Short mmCIF file of C-alpha atoms in Angstrom, two decimals:
data_model
loop_
_atom_site.label_atom_id
_atom_site.label_comp_id
_atom_site.label_asym_id
_atom_site.label_seq_id
_atom_site.Cartn_x
_atom_site.Cartn_y
_atom_site.Cartn_z
CA UNK A 56 10.22 -0.80 4.60
CA UNK A 57 12.62 0.42 1.91
CA UNK A 58 16.31 0.00 2.53
CA UNK A 59 18.82 2.28 0.82
CA UNK A 60 22.30 1.11 -0.07
CA UNK A 61 24.97 3.32 -1.63
CA UNK A 62 27.52 1.75 -3.99
CA UNK A 63 30.48 2.92 -6.05
CA UNK A 64 30.46 2.08 -9.74
CA UNK A 65 34.14 1.76 -10.66
CA UNK A 66 33.33 1.20 -14.34
CA UNK A 67 31.12 4.23 -14.81
CA UNK A 68 33.09 6.33 -12.28
CA UNK A 69 29.85 7.24 -10.59
CA UNK A 70 27.68 6.37 -7.63
CA UNK A 71 24.25 4.87 -7.63
CA UNK A 72 21.62 4.23 -5.02
CA UNK A 73 19.80 0.92 -4.74
CA UNK A 74 16.24 0.92 -3.41
CA UNK A 75 15.56 -2.53 -1.98
CA UNK A 76 12.40 -3.84 -0.37
CA UNK A 77 12.92 -5.90 2.75
CA UNK A 78 11.25 -8.96 1.18
CA UNK A 79 10.66 -10.09 -2.42
CA UNK A 80 12.38 -6.95 -3.58
CA UNK A 81 13.09 -5.51 -6.96
CA UNK A 82 16.17 -3.37 -7.46
CA UNK A 83 16.19 0.13 -8.93
CA UNK A 84 19.38 2.01 -9.78
CA UNK A 85 19.00 5.79 -9.65
CA UNK A 86 21.89 8.19 -10.33
CA UNK A 87 23.21 9.66 -7.09
CA UNK A 88 22.20 13.32 -7.09
CA UNK A 89 22.60 13.77 -3.34
CA UNK A 90 24.49 16.98 -4.02
CA UNK A 91 21.25 18.65 -5.09
CA UNK A 92 18.19 19.29 -2.99
CA UNK A 93 16.07 18.48 -6.04
CA UNK A 94 17.34 14.93 -6.30
CA UNK A 95 16.87 14.33 -2.59
CA UNK A 96 13.30 15.61 -2.70
CA UNK A 97 12.45 13.39 -5.67
CA UNK A 98 13.80 10.27 -3.96
CA UNK A 99 11.99 11.12 -0.74
CA UNK A 100 8.79 11.69 -2.71
CA UNK A 101 9.03 8.20 -4.21
CA UNK A 102 9.75 6.59 -0.84
CA UNK A 103 6.92 8.51 0.79
CA UNK A 104 4.36 7.33 -1.76
CA UNK A 105 5.48 3.69 -1.86
CA UNK A 106 5.76 3.63 1.93
CA UNK A 107 2.20 4.94 2.28
CA UNK A 108 0.89 2.36 -0.20
CA UNK A 109 2.70 -0.40 1.69
CA UNK A 110 1.21 0.69 5.04
CA UNK A 111 -2.38 0.54 3.77
CA UNK A 112 -1.78 -2.91 2.27
CA UNK A 113 -1.90 -1.68 -1.31
CA UNK A 114 0.29 -3.31 -3.93
CA UNK A 115 2.61 -1.08 -5.92
CA UNK A 116 4.88 -1.46 -8.93
CA UNK A 117 7.52 1.07 -9.95
CA UNK A 118 8.10 1.19 -13.73
CA UNK A 119 11.09 2.58 -15.59
CA UNK A 120 10.89 4.54 -18.84
CA UNK A 121 10.49 1.30 -20.80
CA UNK A 122 7.44 0.40 -18.66
CA UNK A 123 9.32 -2.48 -17.04
CA UNK A 124 8.89 -3.24 -13.33
CA UNK A 125 11.97 -2.29 -11.32
CA UNK A 126 10.58 -2.24 -7.78
CA UNK A 127 7.53 -3.74 -6.05
CA UNK A 128 6.13 -4.89 -2.74
CA UNK A 129 4.73 -8.18 -1.50
CA UNK A 130 1.14 -6.94 -1.73
CA UNK A 131 1.60 -6.43 -5.50
CA UNK A 132 2.80 -10.01 -5.85
CA UNK A 133 -0.18 -11.30 -3.88
CA UNK A 134 -2.61 -9.21 -5.96
CA UNK A 135 -1.29 -10.46 -9.29
CA UNK A 136 -1.13 -14.05 -8.04
CA UNK A 137 -4.85 -13.83 -7.16
CA UNK A 138 -5.38 -12.91 -10.80
CA UNK A 139 -3.62 -16.13 -11.82
CA UNK A 140 -0.31 -14.50 -12.71
CA UNK A 141 3.19 -15.64 -11.81
CA UNK A 142 4.77 -12.85 -9.77
CA UNK A 143 8.15 -13.93 -8.44
CA UNK A 144 10.43 -11.84 -10.65
CA UNK A 145 10.48 -8.39 -12.26
CA UNK A 146 9.88 -9.88 -15.71
CA UNK A 147 6.91 -11.92 -14.49
CA UNK A 148 5.43 -8.87 -12.78
CA UNK A 149 5.89 -6.80 -15.95
CA UNK A 150 4.16 -9.45 -18.04
CA UNK A 151 1.36 -9.85 -15.47
CA UNK A 152 0.69 -6.11 -15.46
CA UNK A 153 0.56 -6.01 -19.27
CA UNK A 154 -2.02 -8.81 -19.34
CA UNK A 155 -4.02 -7.20 -16.55
CA UNK A 156 -4.48 -3.95 -18.46
CA UNK A 157 -4.44 -5.44 -21.97
CA UNK A 158 -8.07 -4.54 -22.71
CA UNK A 159 -8.08 -1.20 -20.94
CA UNK A 160 -6.57 2.05 -22.25
CA UNK A 161 -3.60 2.52 -19.95
CA UNK A 162 -1.21 5.46 -20.19
CA UNK A 163 1.38 5.20 -17.46
CA UNK A 164 3.19 8.48 -17.90
CA UNK A 165 6.69 9.04 -16.42
CA UNK A 166 6.49 10.77 -13.07
CA UNK A 167 2.84 9.82 -12.55
CA UNK A 168 0.86 7.71 -10.10
CA UNK A 169 -1.80 5.40 -11.59
CA UNK A 170 -4.39 3.47 -9.60
CA UNK A 171 -5.45 0.12 -11.08
CA UNK A 172 -8.66 -0.94 -9.34
CA UNK A 173 -9.35 -4.68 -9.65
CA UNK A 174 -12.93 -5.79 -9.09
CA UNK A 175 -12.64 -9.56 -9.43
CA UNK A 176 -10.67 -12.12 -11.36
CA UNK A 177 -11.30 -11.87 -15.07
CA UNK A 178 -13.00 -8.46 -14.97
CA UNK A 179 -11.49 -5.43 -16.65
CA UNK A 180 -9.85 -3.17 -14.10
CA UNK A 181 -10.59 0.53 -13.73
CA UNK A 182 -7.57 2.81 -14.14
CA UNK A 183 -7.34 6.26 -12.54
CA UNK A 184 -4.36 8.49 -13.34
CA UNK A 185 -2.76 11.26 -11.30
CA UNK A 186 -0.43 13.51 -13.24
CA UNK A 187 2.45 15.58 -11.95
CA UNK A 188 6.09 15.06 -11.11
CA UNK A 189 5.95 12.37 -8.42
CA UNK A 190 8.57 9.76 -9.16
CA UNK A 191 12.23 10.45 -10.09
CA UNK A 192 14.09 9.78 -13.31
CA UNK A 193 11.10 9.13 -15.51
CA UNK A 194 9.76 6.29 -13.40
CA UNK A 195 6.05 5.84 -12.74
CA UNK A 196 4.16 4.21 -9.87
CA UNK A 197 1.31 1.78 -10.33
CA UNK A 198 -0.92 1.20 -7.29
CA UNK A 199 -2.86 -2.08 -7.41
CA UNK A 200 -6.14 -1.85 -5.50
CA UNK A 201 -7.90 -5.17 -4.97
CA UNK A 202 -11.49 -4.46 -3.85
CA UNK A 203 -11.67 -7.86 -2.20
CA UNK A 204 -8.63 -7.13 -0.05
CA UNK A 205 -8.96 -4.83 2.97
CA UNK A 206 -6.26 -3.32 5.15
CA UNK A 207 -6.37 -2.63 8.87
CA UNK A 208 -5.16 0.23 11.01
CA UNK A 209 -2.08 -0.22 13.17
CA UNK A 210 -3.28 -1.31 16.66
CA UNK A 211 -0.60 0.77 18.40
CA UNK A 212 -1.67 3.83 16.40
CA UNK A 213 -5.31 3.35 17.42
CA UNK A 214 -4.40 3.07 21.09
CA UNK A 215 -2.17 6.14 20.93
CA UNK A 216 -4.67 8.32 19.06
CA UNK A 217 -7.79 7.47 21.06
CA UNK A 218 -6.57 5.98 24.31
CA UNK A 219 -8.22 2.63 23.63
CA UNK A 220 -7.80 -0.42 25.81
CA UNK A 221 -6.48 -3.62 24.29
CA UNK A 222 -9.99 -5.10 24.18
CA UNK A 223 -11.43 -1.99 22.53
CA UNK A 224 -8.62 -2.01 19.96
CA UNK A 225 -9.29 -5.61 19.00
CA UNK A 226 -13.01 -4.89 18.74
CA UNK A 227 -12.30 -1.93 16.44
CA UNK A 228 -10.15 -4.08 14.17
CA UNK A 229 -12.84 -6.78 13.98
CA UNK A 230 -15.50 -4.19 13.12
CA UNK A 231 -13.23 -2.76 10.43
CA UNK A 232 -13.08 -6.24 8.88
CA UNK A 233 -16.87 -6.25 8.59
CA UNK A 234 -17.69 -8.50 11.57
CA UNK A 235 -20.95 -7.82 13.43
CA UNK A 236 -20.87 -7.14 17.21
CA UNK A 237 -22.96 -10.21 18.04
CA UNK A 238 -20.74 -12.40 15.88
CA UNK A 239 -17.70 -11.04 17.71
CA UNK A 240 -19.35 -11.71 21.08
CA UNK A 241 -19.96 -15.34 20.15
CA UNK A 242 -16.44 -15.91 18.83
CA UNK A 243 -14.89 -14.38 21.96
CA UNK A 244 -17.36 -16.10 24.32
CA UNK A 245 -18.46 -12.76 25.71
CA UNK A 246 -21.93 -11.53 26.59
CA UNK A 247 -23.79 -9.08 24.37
CA UNK A 248 -23.74 -6.60 27.25
CA UNK A 249 -19.92 -6.67 27.37
CA UNK A 250 -19.54 -6.10 23.64
CA UNK A 251 -22.14 -3.34 23.63
CA UNK A 252 -20.36 -1.65 26.53
CA UNK A 253 -17.03 -1.79 24.67
CA UNK A 254 -18.70 -0.51 21.50
CA UNK A 255 -20.22 2.41 23.41
CA UNK A 256 -16.78 3.25 24.78
CA UNK A 257 -15.34 3.09 21.24
CA UNK A 258 -17.96 5.54 20.00
CA UNK A 259 -17.21 7.94 22.88
CA UNK A 260 -13.43 7.82 22.51
CA UNK A 261 -13.44 8.15 18.70
CA UNK A 262 -16.28 10.74 18.76
CA UNK A 263 -18.39 8.67 16.37
CA UNK A 264 -22.07 7.82 16.71
CA UNK A 265 -22.67 4.86 14.40
CA UNK A 266 -20.79 1.70 13.44
CA UNK A 267 -20.56 2.80 9.80
CA UNK A 268 -19.01 6.12 10.86
CA UNK A 269 -16.50 4.29 13.07
CA UNK A 270 -15.52 1.89 10.29
CA UNK A 271 -15.06 4.79 7.85
CA UNK A 272 -12.77 6.49 10.38
CA UNK A 273 -10.74 3.31 10.84
CA UNK A 274 -10.33 3.07 7.06
CA UNK A 275 -8.87 6.56 6.89
CA UNK A 276 -6.51 5.88 9.77
CA UNK A 277 -5.14 2.76 8.08
CA UNK A 278 -2.85 5.02 6.05
CA UNK A 279 -0.95 5.99 9.19
CA UNK A 280 2.17 4.12 10.30
#
């Protein structure tokens, strides 16, 4: 979750807004343009995108015009650390990103969102770029997608959307992680009949017919809060 603090700059006779992550946060100073709807929309756009990436367990880095990291989340640190990079400070994250994309044409344009898809340690990542005015003040957003890392839907969201029981919710989350029904039955010390009954109820409540269809649905829902 992003926290917003407002400060007075007595030297510059201006105000600035600090975007701070709740943990392992970077700090970004943006000029306070709260008097214009444009500035408010741009800030909300940035927070909306980074918040969405955070919810789905995706790492993100916010770069300034000099391509230096000024904001990040814990998932970005974890992703770069799995690549053997130090990722405790903004300078370390900036250096780690440069090494990660060193052998790949990377054009992180101001205002854009770029997806860096990491296949495995040592492999060249795949970079997908989205253009358009997304981030404020010339910043750009880098989403780090680790194919070996999967995110899960919010259990409370699943229960609210489909009316699932607690047992059905836990089964759905295990299936989304790639566990087989019989494996789940053994680990929970339940009979196959019980698991199959819960799975049938999951299919009915989510209006899906196959396990693959259910898992795909759960993946899409993971973006929700």
